[in-house]
Amino acid sequence: MPCSSPPQLCIWDTAGIERFRTMTQGYYRHADGVLLVYSLADSASLRLLTSWAREVDDRTVTSSSPVLKIIVGNKSDLEHRTTEHTASELAATYGCELVLQVSAKTGEGIEEALRVIAGKLLARSRERRRSKLMTSPDSDGNPLTLDRQDRTERRQAPRCC
Protein backbone atom coordinates (compact mmCIF):
# COMPACT_ATOMS: atom_id res chain seq x y z
CA MET A 1 0.00 0.00 0.00
CA PRO A 2 2.31 2.80 -1.17
CA CYS A 3 1.18 6.07 0.34
CA SER A 4 2.81 9.40 1.11
CA SER A 5 1.48 9.37 4.66
CA PRO A 6 0.10 6.46 6.64
CA PRO A 7 -3.69 6.36 7.04
CA GLN A 8 -5.13 6.95 10.49
CA LEU A 9 -7.51 4.40 11.93
CA CYS A 10 -9.72 5.28 14.88
CA ILE A 11 -10.94 2.05 16.44
CA TRP A 12 -13.72 1.89 19.03
CA ASP A 13 -13.98 -1.35 20.98
CA THR A 14 -17.29 -1.91 22.77
CA ALA A 15 -16.40 -5.53 23.54
CA GLY A 16 -19.86 -6.65 22.41
CA ILE A 17 -21.24 -5.96 25.86
CA GLU A 18 -24.96 -5.36 25.78
CA ARG A 19 -24.81 -2.30 28.05
CA PHE A 20 -22.65 -0.50 25.47
CA ARG A 21 -25.11 -1.12 22.64
CA THR A 22 -26.73 2.33 23.00
CA MET A 23 -23.30 4.00 22.90
CA THR A 24 -22.43 2.38 19.59
CA GLN A 25 -25.27 4.10 17.74
CA GLY A 26 -23.35 7.38 17.61
CA TYR A 27 -20.25 5.70 16.22
CA TYR A 28 -22.07 4.21 13.24
CA ARG A 29 -23.06 7.63 11.94
CA HIS A 30 -19.56 8.55 10.75
CA ALA A 31 -18.02 5.10 10.37
CA ASP A 32 -16.30 4.12 7.15
CA GLY A 33 -15.79 0.55 8.29
CA VAL A 34 -16.88 -1.87 10.99
CA LEU A 35 -14.99 -4.86 12.35
CA LEU A 36 -17.36 -7.52 13.62
CA VAL A 37 -15.20 -9.57 15.98
CA TYR A 38 -16.10 -12.95 17.43
CA SER A 39 -14.24 -15.64 19.35
CA LEU A 40 -13.09 -18.64 17.35
CA ALA A 41 -13.16 -20.57 20.64
CA ASP A 42 -16.83 -19.77 21.38
CA SER A 43 -19.54 -20.69 18.88
CA ALA A 44 -22.10 -18.58 20.77
CA SER A 45 -20.14 -15.41 20.01
CA LEU A 46 -20.45 -16.07 16.28
CA ARG A 47 -24.22 -16.43 16.66
CA LEU A 48 -24.35 -13.12 18.57
CA LEU A 49 -22.54 -11.48 15.69
CA THR A 50 -25.71 -11.65 13.60
CA SER A 51 -27.47 -9.10 15.83
CA TRP A 52 -24.47 -6.75 15.60
CA ALA A 53 -24.36 -7.15 11.80
CA ARG A 54 -28.08 -6.33 11.58
CA GLU A 55 -27.58 -3.28 13.78
CA VAL A 56 -24.76 -2.01 11.56
CA ASP A 57 -27.05 -2.40 8.54
CA ASP A 58 -29.93 -0.65 10.32
CA ARG A 59 -27.80 2.28 11.49
CA THR A 60 -25.85 2.86 8.28
CA VAL A 61 -28.49 2.20 5.62
CA THR A 62 -28.90 5.93 4.93
CA SER A 63 -25.24 6.58 4.21
CA SER A 64 -24.26 7.41 0.64
CA SER A 65 -22.05 4.34 0.31
CA PRO A 66 -22.27 1.10 2.24
CA VAL A 67 -20.00 0.75 5.25
CA LEU A 68 -17.09 -1.66 4.85
CA LYS A 69 -17.87 -4.65 7.07
CA ILE A 70 -15.25 -7.23 7.94
CA ILE A 71 -15.67 -10.28 10.16
CA VAL A 72 -12.69 -11.02 12.38
CA GLY A 73 -12.32 -14.31 14.23
CA ASN A 74 -10.18 -13.70 17.32
CA LYS A 75 -8.34 -16.22 19.53
CA SER A 76 -6.85 -18.16 16.63
CA ASP A 77 -4.30 -19.44 19.16
CA LEU A 78 -7.02 -21.51 20.90
CA GLU A 79 -8.96 -24.57 19.80
CA HIS A 80 -11.60 -23.52 17.27
CA ARG A 81 -15.22 -24.17 18.13
CA THR A 82 -16.50 -22.41 15.03
CA THR A 83 -15.88 -23.09 11.37
CA GLU A 84 -14.61 -20.67 8.77
CA HIS A 85 -17.48 -21.86 6.57
CA THR A 86 -20.06 -20.59 9.10
CA ALA A 87 -18.29 -17.22 9.31
CA SER A 88 -18.16 -17.04 5.50
CA GLU A 89 -21.91 -17.74 5.29
CA LEU A 90 -22.54 -14.95 7.78
CA ALA A 91 -20.30 -12.64 5.75
CA ALA A 92 -22.25 -13.41 2.58
CA THR A 93 -25.59 -12.85 4.33
CA TYR A 94 -24.63 -9.43 5.68
CA GLY A 95 -22.47 -8.17 2.83
CA CYS A 96 -19.17 -8.38 4.67
CA GLU A 97 -16.16 -8.20 2.39
CA LEU A 98 -13.70 -10.34 4.33
CA VAL A 99 -13.35 -12.97 7.00
CA LEU A 100 -10.03 -12.82 8.85
CA GLN A 101 -8.52 -14.76 11.74
CA VAL A 102 -6.26 -13.18 14.35
CA SER A 103 -4.93 -13.70 17.86
CA ALA A 104 -4.96 -10.68 20.14
CA LYS A 105 -2.92 -12.70 22.65
CA THR A 106 0.00 -13.56 20.35
CA GLY A 107 -0.48 -10.68 17.90
CA GLU A 108 -0.68 -13.14 15.00
CA GLY A 109 -2.50 -11.62 12.02
CA ILE A 110 -3.27 -8.29 13.71
CA GLU A 111 -0.91 -6.10 11.67
CA GLU A 112 -1.84 -7.86 8.44
CA ALA A 113 -5.56 -7.46 9.19
CA LEU A 114 -5.16 -3.74 9.91
CA ARG A 115 -3.15 -3.28 6.71
CA VAL A 116 -5.83 -5.04 4.66
CA ILE A 117 -8.60 -3.01 6.27
CA ALA A 118 -6.73 0.29 5.89
CA GLY A 119 -5.99 -0.54 2.25
CA LYS A 120 -9.64 -1.28 1.49
CA LEU A 121 -10.79 1.91 3.22
CA LEU A 122 -8.17 3.96 1.40
CA ALA A 123 -9.18 2.47 -1.96
CA ARG A 124 -12.85 3.26 -1.23
CA SER A 125 -11.97 6.82 -0.23
CA ARG A 126 -9.99 7.38 -3.42
CA GLU A 127 -12.81 5.94 -5.52
CA ARG A 128 -15.38 8.21 -3.84
CA ARG A 129 -13.16 11.25 -4.46
CA ARG A 130 -12.62 10.26 -8.08
CA SER A 131 -16.33 9.64 -8.57
CA LYS A 132 -17.21 12.95 -6.93
CA LEU A 133 -14.80 14.84 -9.20
CA MET A 134 -16.28 13.17 -12.27
CA THR A 135 -19.83 14.14 -11.32
CA SER A 136 -19.32 17.59 -9.75
CA PRO A 137 -22.08 19.84 -11.08
CA ASP A 138 -21.45 23.01 -13.06
CA SER A 139 -23.02 26.34 -12.04
CA ASP A 140 -26.37 25.23 -13.52
CA GLY A 141 -26.36 22.01 -11.50
CA ASN A 142 -25.55 19.81 -14.51
CA PRO A 143 -22.82 17.18 -14.21
CA LEU A 144 -19.57 18.23 -15.84
CA THR A 145 -18.45 16.18 -18.79
CA LEU A 146 -15.47 16.70 -21.00
CA ASP A 147 -15.28 15.41 -24.51
CA ARG A 148 -13.44 16.48 -27.65
CA GLN A 149 -16.50 18.07 -29.25
CA ASP A 150 -16.99 20.48 -26.31
CA ARG A 151 -13.35 21.60 -26.43
CA THR A 152 -13.42 22.02 -30.24
CA GLU A 153 -16.62 24.09 -30.10
CA ARG A 154 -15.13 26.34 -27.42
CA ARG A 155 -12.00 26.96 -29.49
CA GLN A 156 -14.04 27.85 -32.59
CA ALA A 157 -16.53 30.09 -30.79
CA PRO A 158 -16.16 33.80 -31.63
CA ARG A 159 -14.53 35.79 -28.90
CA CYS A 160 -15.62 39.18 -27.78
CA CYS A 161 -12.84 41.72 -26.97
CSV table of C-alpha atoms in Angstrom, one decimal:
chain,number,residue,atom,x,y,z
A,1,MET,CA,0.0,0.0,0.0
A,2,PRO,CA,2.3,2.8,-1.2
A,3,CYS,CA,1.2,6.1,0.3
A,4,SER,CA,2.8,9.4,1.1
A,5,SER,CA,1.5,9.4,4.7
A,6,PRO,CA,0.1,6.5,6.6
A,7,PRO,CA,-3.7,6.4,7.0
A,8,GLN,CA,-5.1,7.0,10.5
A,9,LEU,CA,-7.5,4.4,11.9
A,10,CYS,CA,-9.7,5.3,14.9
A,11,ILE,CA,-10.9,2.0,16.4
A,12,TRP,CA,-13.7,1.9,19.0
A,13,ASP,CA,-14.0,-1.3,21.0
A,14,THR,CA,-17.3,-1.9,22.8
A,15,ALA,CA,-16.4,-5.5,23.5
A,16,GLY,CA,-19.9,-6.6,22.4
A,17,ILE,CA,-21.2,-6.0,25.9
A,18,GLU,CA,-25.0,-5.4,25.8
A,19,ARG,CA,-24.8,-2.3,28.1
A,20,PHE,CA,-22.7,-0.5,25.5
A,21,ARG,CA,-25.1,-1.1,22.6
A,22,THR,CA,-26.7,2.3,23.0
A,23,MET,CA,-23.3,4.0,22.9
A,24,THR,CA,-22.4,2.4,19.6
A,25,GLN,CA,-25.3,4.1,17.7
A,26,GLY,CA,-23.4,7.4,17.6
A,27,TYR,CA,-20.3,5.7,16.2
A,28,TYR,CA,-22.1,4.2,13.2
A,29,ARG,CA,-23.1,7.6,11.9
A,30,HIS,CA,-19.6,8.5,10.7
A,31,ALA,CA,-18.0,5.1,10.4
A,32,ASP,CA,-16.3,4.1,7.2
A,33,GLY,CA,-15.8,0.5,8.3
A,34,VAL,CA,-16.9,-1.9,11.0
A,35,LEU,CA,-15.0,-4.9,12.4
A,36,LEU,CA,-17.4,-7.5,13.6
A,37,VAL,CA,-15.2,-9.6,16.0
A,38,TYR,CA,-16.1,-13.0,17.4
A,39,SER,CA,-14.2,-15.6,19.4
A,40,LEU,CA,-13.1,-18.6,17.4
A,41,ALA,CA,-13.2,-20.6,20.6
A,42,ASP,CA,-16.8,-19.8,21.4
A,43,SER,CA,-19.5,-20.7,18.9
A,44,ALA,CA,-22.1,-18.6,20.8
A,45,SER,CA,-20.1,-15.4,20.0
A,46,LEU,CA,-20.5,-16.1,16.3
A,47,ARG,CA,-24.2,-16.4,16.7
A,48,LEU,CA,-24.4,-13.1,18.6
A,49,LEU,CA,-22.5,-11.5,15.7
A,50,THR,CA,-25.7,-11.7,13.6
A,51,SER,CA,-27.5,-9.1,15.8
A,52,TRP,CA,-24.5,-6.7,15.6
A,53,ALA,CA,-24.4,-7.1,11.8
A,54,ARG,CA,-28.1,-6.3,11.6
A,55,GLU,CA,-27.6,-3.3,13.8
A,56,VAL,CA,-24.8,-2.0,11.6
A,57,ASP,CA,-27.0,-2.4,8.5
A,58,ASP,CA,-29.9,-0.6,10.3
A,59,ARG,CA,-27.8,2.3,11.5
A,60,THR,CA,-25.9,2.9,8.3
A,61,VAL,CA,-28.5,2.2,5.6
A,62,THR,CA,-28.9,5.9,4.9
A,63,SER,CA,-25.2,6.6,4.2
A,64,SER,CA,-24.3,7.4,0.6
A,65,SER,CA,-22.1,4.3,0.3
A,66,PRO,CA,-22.3,1.1,2.2
A,67,VAL,CA,-20.0,0.8,5.2
A,68,LEU,CA,-17.1,-1.7,4.8
A,69,LYS,CA,-17.9,-4.7,7.1
A,70,ILE,CA,-15.2,-7.2,7.9
A,71,ILE,CA,-15.7,-10.3,10.2
A,72,VAL,CA,-12.7,-11.0,12.4
A,73,GLY,CA,-12.3,-14.3,14.2
A,74,ASN,CA,-10.2,-13.7,17.3
A,75,LYS,CA,-8.3,-16.2,19.5
A,76,SER,CA,-6.8,-18.2,16.6
A,77,ASP,CA,-4.3,-19.4,19.2
A,78,LEU,CA,-7.0,-21.5,20.9
A,79,GLU,CA,-9.0,-24.6,19.8
A,80,HIS,CA,-11.6,-23.5,17.3
A,81,ARG,CA,-15.2,-24.2,18.1
A,82,THR,CA,-16.5,-22.4,15.0
A,83,THR,CA,-15.9,-23.1,11.4
A,84,GLU,CA,-14.6,-20.7,8.8
A,85,HIS,CA,-17.5,-21.9,6.6
A,86,THR,CA,-20.1,-20.6,9.1
A,87,ALA,CA,-18.3,-17.2,9.3
A,88,SER,CA,-18.2,-17.0,5.5
A,89,GLU,CA,-21.9,-17.7,5.3
A,90,LEU,CA,-22.5,-15.0,7.8
A,91,ALA,CA,-20.3,-12.6,5.8
A,92,ALA,CA,-22.3,-13.4,2.6
A,93,THR,CA,-25.6,-12.8,4.3
A,94,TYR,CA,-24.6,-9.4,5.7
A,95,GLY,CA,-22.5,-8.2,2.8
A,96,CYS,CA,-19.2,-8.4,4.7
A,97,GLU,CA,-16.2,-8.2,2.4
A,98,LEU,CA,-13.7,-10.3,4.3
A,99,VAL,CA,-13.4,-13.0,7.0
A,100,LEU,CA,-10.0,-12.8,8.8
A,101,GLN,CA,-8.5,-14.8,11.7
A,102,VAL,CA,-6.3,-13.2,14.4
A,103,SER,CA,-4.9,-13.7,17.9
A,104,ALA,CA,-5.0,-10.7,20.1
A,105,LYS,CA,-2.9,-12.7,22.6
A,106,THR,CA,0.0,-13.6,20.4
A,107,GLY,CA,-0.5,-10.7,17.9
A,108,GLU,CA,-0.7,-13.1,15.0
A,109,GLY,CA,-2.5,-11.6,12.0
A,110,ILE,CA,-3.3,-8.3,13.7
A,111,GLU,CA,-0.9,-6.1,11.7
A,112,GLU,CA,-1.8,-7.9,8.4
A,113,ALA,CA,-5.6,-7.5,9.2
A,114,LEU,CA,-5.2,-3.7,9.9
A,115,ARG,CA,-3.1,-3.3,6.7
A,116,VAL,CA,-5.8,-5.0,4.7
A,117,ILE,CA,-8.6,-3.0,6.3
A,118,ALA,CA,-6.7,0.3,5.9
A,119,GLY,CA,-6.0,-0.5,2.2
A,120,LYS,CA,-9.6,-1.3,1.5
A,121,LEU,CA,-10.8,1.9,3.2
A,122,LEU,CA,-8.2,4.0,1.4
A,123,ALA,CA,-9.2,2.5,-2.0
A,124,ARG,CA,-12.8,3.3,-1.2
A,125,SER,CA,-12.0,6.8,-0.2
A,126,ARG,CA,-10.0,7.4,-3.4
A,127,GLU,CA,-12.8,5.9,-5.5
A,128,ARG,CA,-15.4,8.2,-3.8
A,129,ARG,CA,-13.2,11.2,-4.5
A,130,ARG,CA,-12.6,10.3,-8.1
A,131,SER,CA,-16.3,9.6,-8.6
A,132,LYS,CA,-17.2,13.0,-6.9
A,133,LEU,CA,-14.8,14.8,-9.2
A,134,MET,CA,-16.3,13.2,-12.3
A,135,THR,CA,-19.8,14.1,-11.3
A,136,SER,CA,-19.3,17.6,-9.8
A,137,PRO,CA,-22.1,19.8,-11.1
A,138,ASP,CA,-21.5,23.0,-13.1
A,139,SER,CA,-23.0,26.3,-12.0
A,140,ASP,CA,-26.4,25.2,-13.5
A,141,GLY,CA,-26.4,22.0,-11.5
A,142,ASN,CA,-25.6,19.8,-14.5
A,143,PRO,CA,-22.8,17.2,-14.2
A,144,LEU,CA,-19.6,18.2,-15.8
A,145,THR,CA,-18.5,16.2,-18.8
A,146,LEU,CA,-15.5,16.7,-21.0
A,147,ASP,CA,-15.3,15.4,-24.5
A,148,ARG,CA,-13.4,16.5,-27.6
A,149,GLN,CA,-16.5,18.1,-29.2
A,150,ASP,CA,-17.0,20.5,-26.3
A,151,ARG,CA,-13.4,21.6,-26.4
A,152,THR,CA,-13.4,22.0,-30.2
A,153,GLU,CA,-16.6,24.1,-30.1
A,154,ARG,CA,-15.1,26.3,-27.4
A,155,ARG,CA,-12.0,27.0,-29.5
A,156,GLN,CA,-14.0,27.8,-32.6
A,157,ALA,CA,-16.5,30.1,-30.8
A,158,PRO,CA,-16.2,33.8,-31.6
A,159,ARG,CA,-14.5,35.8,-28.9
A,160,CYS,CA,-15.6,39.2,-27.8
A,161,CYS,CA,-12.8,41.7,-27.0
